[in-house]
mmCIF file of C-alpha atoms in Angstrom:
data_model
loop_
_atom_site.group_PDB
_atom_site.id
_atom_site.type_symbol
_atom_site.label_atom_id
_atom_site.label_comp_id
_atom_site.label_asym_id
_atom_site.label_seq_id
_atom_site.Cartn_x
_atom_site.Cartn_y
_atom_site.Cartn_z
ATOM 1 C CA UNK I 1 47.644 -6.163 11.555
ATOM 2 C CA UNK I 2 50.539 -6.718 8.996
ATOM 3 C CA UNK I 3 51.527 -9.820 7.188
ATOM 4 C CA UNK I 4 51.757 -12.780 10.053
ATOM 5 C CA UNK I 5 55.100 -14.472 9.225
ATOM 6 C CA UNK I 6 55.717 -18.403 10.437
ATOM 7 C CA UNK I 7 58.783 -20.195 11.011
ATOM 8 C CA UNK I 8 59.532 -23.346 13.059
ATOM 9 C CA UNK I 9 63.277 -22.946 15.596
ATOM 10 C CA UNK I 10 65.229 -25.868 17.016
ATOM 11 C CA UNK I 11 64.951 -26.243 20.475
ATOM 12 C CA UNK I 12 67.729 -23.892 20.964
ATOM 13 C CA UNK I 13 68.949 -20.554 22.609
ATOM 14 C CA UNK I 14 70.846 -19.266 19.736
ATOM 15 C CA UNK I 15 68.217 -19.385 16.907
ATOM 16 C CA UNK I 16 65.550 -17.861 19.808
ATOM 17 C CA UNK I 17 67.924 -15.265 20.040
ATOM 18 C CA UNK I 18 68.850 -14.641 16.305
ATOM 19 C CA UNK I 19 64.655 -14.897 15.783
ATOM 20 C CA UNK I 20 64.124 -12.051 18.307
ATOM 21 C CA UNK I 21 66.913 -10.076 16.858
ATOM 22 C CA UNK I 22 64.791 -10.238 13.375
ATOM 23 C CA UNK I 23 61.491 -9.620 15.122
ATOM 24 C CA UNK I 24 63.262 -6.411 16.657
ATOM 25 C CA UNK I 25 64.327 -5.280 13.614
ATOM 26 C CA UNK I 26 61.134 -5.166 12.503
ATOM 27 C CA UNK I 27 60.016 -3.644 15.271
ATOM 28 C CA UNK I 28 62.296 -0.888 14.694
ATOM 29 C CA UNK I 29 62.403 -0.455 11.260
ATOM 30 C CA UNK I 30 58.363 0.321 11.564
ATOM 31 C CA UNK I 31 59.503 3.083 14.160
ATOM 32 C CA UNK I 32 59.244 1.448 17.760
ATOM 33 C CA UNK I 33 60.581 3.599 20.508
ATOM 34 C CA UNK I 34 63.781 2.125 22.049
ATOM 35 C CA UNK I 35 61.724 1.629 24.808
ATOM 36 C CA UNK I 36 58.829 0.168 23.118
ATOM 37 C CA UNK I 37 61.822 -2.556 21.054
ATOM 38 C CA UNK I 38 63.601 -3.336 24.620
ATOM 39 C CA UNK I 39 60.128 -5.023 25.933
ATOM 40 C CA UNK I 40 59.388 -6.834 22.978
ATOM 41 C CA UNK I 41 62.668 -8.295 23.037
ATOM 42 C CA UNK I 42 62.630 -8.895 26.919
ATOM 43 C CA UNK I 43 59.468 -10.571 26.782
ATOM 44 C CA UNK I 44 60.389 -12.215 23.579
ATOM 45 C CA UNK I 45 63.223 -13.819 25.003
ATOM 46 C CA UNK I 46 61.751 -14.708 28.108
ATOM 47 C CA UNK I 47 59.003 -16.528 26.182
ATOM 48 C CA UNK I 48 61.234 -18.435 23.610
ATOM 49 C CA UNK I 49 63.404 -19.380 26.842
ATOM 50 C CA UNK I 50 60.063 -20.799 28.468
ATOM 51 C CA UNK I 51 59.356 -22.836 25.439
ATOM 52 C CA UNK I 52 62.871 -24.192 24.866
ATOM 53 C CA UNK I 53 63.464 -25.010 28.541
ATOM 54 C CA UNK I 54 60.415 -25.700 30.234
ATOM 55 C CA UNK I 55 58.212 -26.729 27.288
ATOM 56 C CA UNK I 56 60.593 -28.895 24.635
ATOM 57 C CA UNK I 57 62.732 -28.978 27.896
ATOM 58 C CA UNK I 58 65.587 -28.739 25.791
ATOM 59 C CA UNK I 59 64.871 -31.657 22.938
ATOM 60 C CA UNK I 60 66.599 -31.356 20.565
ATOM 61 C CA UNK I 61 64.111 -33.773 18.155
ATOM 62 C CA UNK I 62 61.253 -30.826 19.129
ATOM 63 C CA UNK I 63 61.109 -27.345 17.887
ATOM 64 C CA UNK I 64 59.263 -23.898 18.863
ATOM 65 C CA UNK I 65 56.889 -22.443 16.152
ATOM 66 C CA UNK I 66 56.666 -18.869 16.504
ATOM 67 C CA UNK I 67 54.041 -16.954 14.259
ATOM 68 C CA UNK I 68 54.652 -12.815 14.212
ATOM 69 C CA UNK I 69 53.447 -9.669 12.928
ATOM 70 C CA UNK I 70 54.968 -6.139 13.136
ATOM 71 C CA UNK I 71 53.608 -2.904 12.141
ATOM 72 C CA UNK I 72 53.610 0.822 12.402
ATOM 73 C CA UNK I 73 50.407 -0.084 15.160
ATOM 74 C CA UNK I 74 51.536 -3.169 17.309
ATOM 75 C CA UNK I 75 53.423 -6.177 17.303
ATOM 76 C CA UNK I 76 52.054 -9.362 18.168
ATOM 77 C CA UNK I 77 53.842 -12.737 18.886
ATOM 78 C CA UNK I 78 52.653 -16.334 19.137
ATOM 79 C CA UNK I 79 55.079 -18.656 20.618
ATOM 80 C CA UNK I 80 54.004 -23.044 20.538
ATOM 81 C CA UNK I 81 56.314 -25.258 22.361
ATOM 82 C CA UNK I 82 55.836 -29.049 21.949
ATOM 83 C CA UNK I 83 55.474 -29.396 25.255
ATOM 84 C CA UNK I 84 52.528 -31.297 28.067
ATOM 85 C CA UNK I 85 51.925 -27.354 28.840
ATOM 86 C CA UNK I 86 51.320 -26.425 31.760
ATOM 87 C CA UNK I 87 49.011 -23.881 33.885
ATOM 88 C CA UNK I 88 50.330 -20.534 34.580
ATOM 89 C CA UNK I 89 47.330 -20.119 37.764
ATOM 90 C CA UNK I 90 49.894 -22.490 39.589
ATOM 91 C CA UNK I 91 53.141 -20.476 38.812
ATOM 92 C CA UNK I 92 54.582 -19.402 42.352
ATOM 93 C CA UNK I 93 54.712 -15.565 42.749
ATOM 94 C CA UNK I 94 58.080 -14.257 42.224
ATOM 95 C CA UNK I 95 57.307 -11.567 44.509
ATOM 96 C CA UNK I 96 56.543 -13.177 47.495
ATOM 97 C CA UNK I 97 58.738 -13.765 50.237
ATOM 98 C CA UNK I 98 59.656 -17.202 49.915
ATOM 99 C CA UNK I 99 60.899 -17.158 46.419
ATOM 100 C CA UNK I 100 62.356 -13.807 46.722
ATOM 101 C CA UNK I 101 66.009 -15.361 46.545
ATOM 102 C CA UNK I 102 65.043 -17.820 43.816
ATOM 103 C CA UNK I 103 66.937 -17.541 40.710
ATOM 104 C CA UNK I 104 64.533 -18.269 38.123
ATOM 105 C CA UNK I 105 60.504 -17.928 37.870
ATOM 106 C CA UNK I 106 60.234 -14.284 36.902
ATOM 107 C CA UNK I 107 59.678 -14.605 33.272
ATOM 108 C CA UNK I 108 56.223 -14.887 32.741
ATOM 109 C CA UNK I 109 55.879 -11.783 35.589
ATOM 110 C CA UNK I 110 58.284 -9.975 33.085
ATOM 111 C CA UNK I 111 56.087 -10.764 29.912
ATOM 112 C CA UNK I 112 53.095 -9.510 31.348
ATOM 113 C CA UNK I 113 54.945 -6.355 32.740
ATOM 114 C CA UNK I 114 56.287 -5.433 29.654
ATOM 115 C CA UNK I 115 53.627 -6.426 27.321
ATOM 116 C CA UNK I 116 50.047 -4.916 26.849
ATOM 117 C CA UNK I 117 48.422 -8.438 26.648
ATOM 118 C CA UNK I 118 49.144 -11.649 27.417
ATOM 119 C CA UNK I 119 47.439 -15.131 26.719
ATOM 120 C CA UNK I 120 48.332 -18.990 27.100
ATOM 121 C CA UNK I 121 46.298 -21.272 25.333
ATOM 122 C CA UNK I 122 44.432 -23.941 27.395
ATOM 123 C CA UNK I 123 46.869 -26.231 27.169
ATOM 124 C CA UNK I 124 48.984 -24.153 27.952
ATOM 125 C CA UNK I 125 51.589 -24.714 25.795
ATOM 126 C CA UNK I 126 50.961 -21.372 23.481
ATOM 127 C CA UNK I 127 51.513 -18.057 24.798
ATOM 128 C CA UNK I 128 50.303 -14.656 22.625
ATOM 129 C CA UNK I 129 51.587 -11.283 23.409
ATOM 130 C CA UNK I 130 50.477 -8.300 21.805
ATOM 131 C CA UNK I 131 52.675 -4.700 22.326
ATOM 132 C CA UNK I 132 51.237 -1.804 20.878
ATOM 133 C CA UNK I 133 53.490 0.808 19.393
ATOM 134 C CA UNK I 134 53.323 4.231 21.058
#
């Protein structure tokens, strides 16, 4: 694993967004497939959307802390929110027929499609995802 960079993000879409731009950068710099970059940055963005919506739920007072490490092997992402947490068991299926037409509660379906591991802590305010390159 490469050198595990830390930084702390208001509770706020645009920094998520410039963060995952950096992280793909990274990500492609080290020689990431464009189809390898586009699900870290899916996932990525779904996660830092969880954390700033549905964790901080949008305080501005809170912020995300996001720990990361990209090289030519994998890239793997740690994501806190300050949130309760919560437990993703209870997280309604996106696929099933009743919340088919739902607009929202696909994210954590798309992190785990996309990525080659998934955790949340216990809490369940910490999520890890791990992509490995090739």
């Amino acid at each position: 694993m490469g050198l595990v960079q830390k930084t702390d993000i208001p509770t706020d879409m645009k920094a998520a967004r410039e963060l995952a731009e950096q992280i793909v950068t990274q990500a492609e710099d080290c020689g990431y497939s464009a189809e390898v970059v586009f699900a870290i940055k899916l996932a990525l963005e779904e996660a830092l959307m969880n954390a700033i919506k549905h964790g901080n739920r949008r305080d501005p007072d809170k912020h995300v802390h996001v720990e990361y490490s990209v090289d030519s092997k994998r890239a793997e992402i740690r994501i806190v929110d300050q949130g309760e947490g919560f437990d993703p068991t209870n997280v309604p299926d996106p696929t099933a027929d009743e919340n088919l037409e739902c607009p929202t509660g696909r994210g954590i379906m798309l992190m785990r499609a996309y990525m080659d591991h998934v955790e949340f802590s216990e809490q369940g305010n910490t999520v890890r995802m791990i992509k490995n390159n090739g």
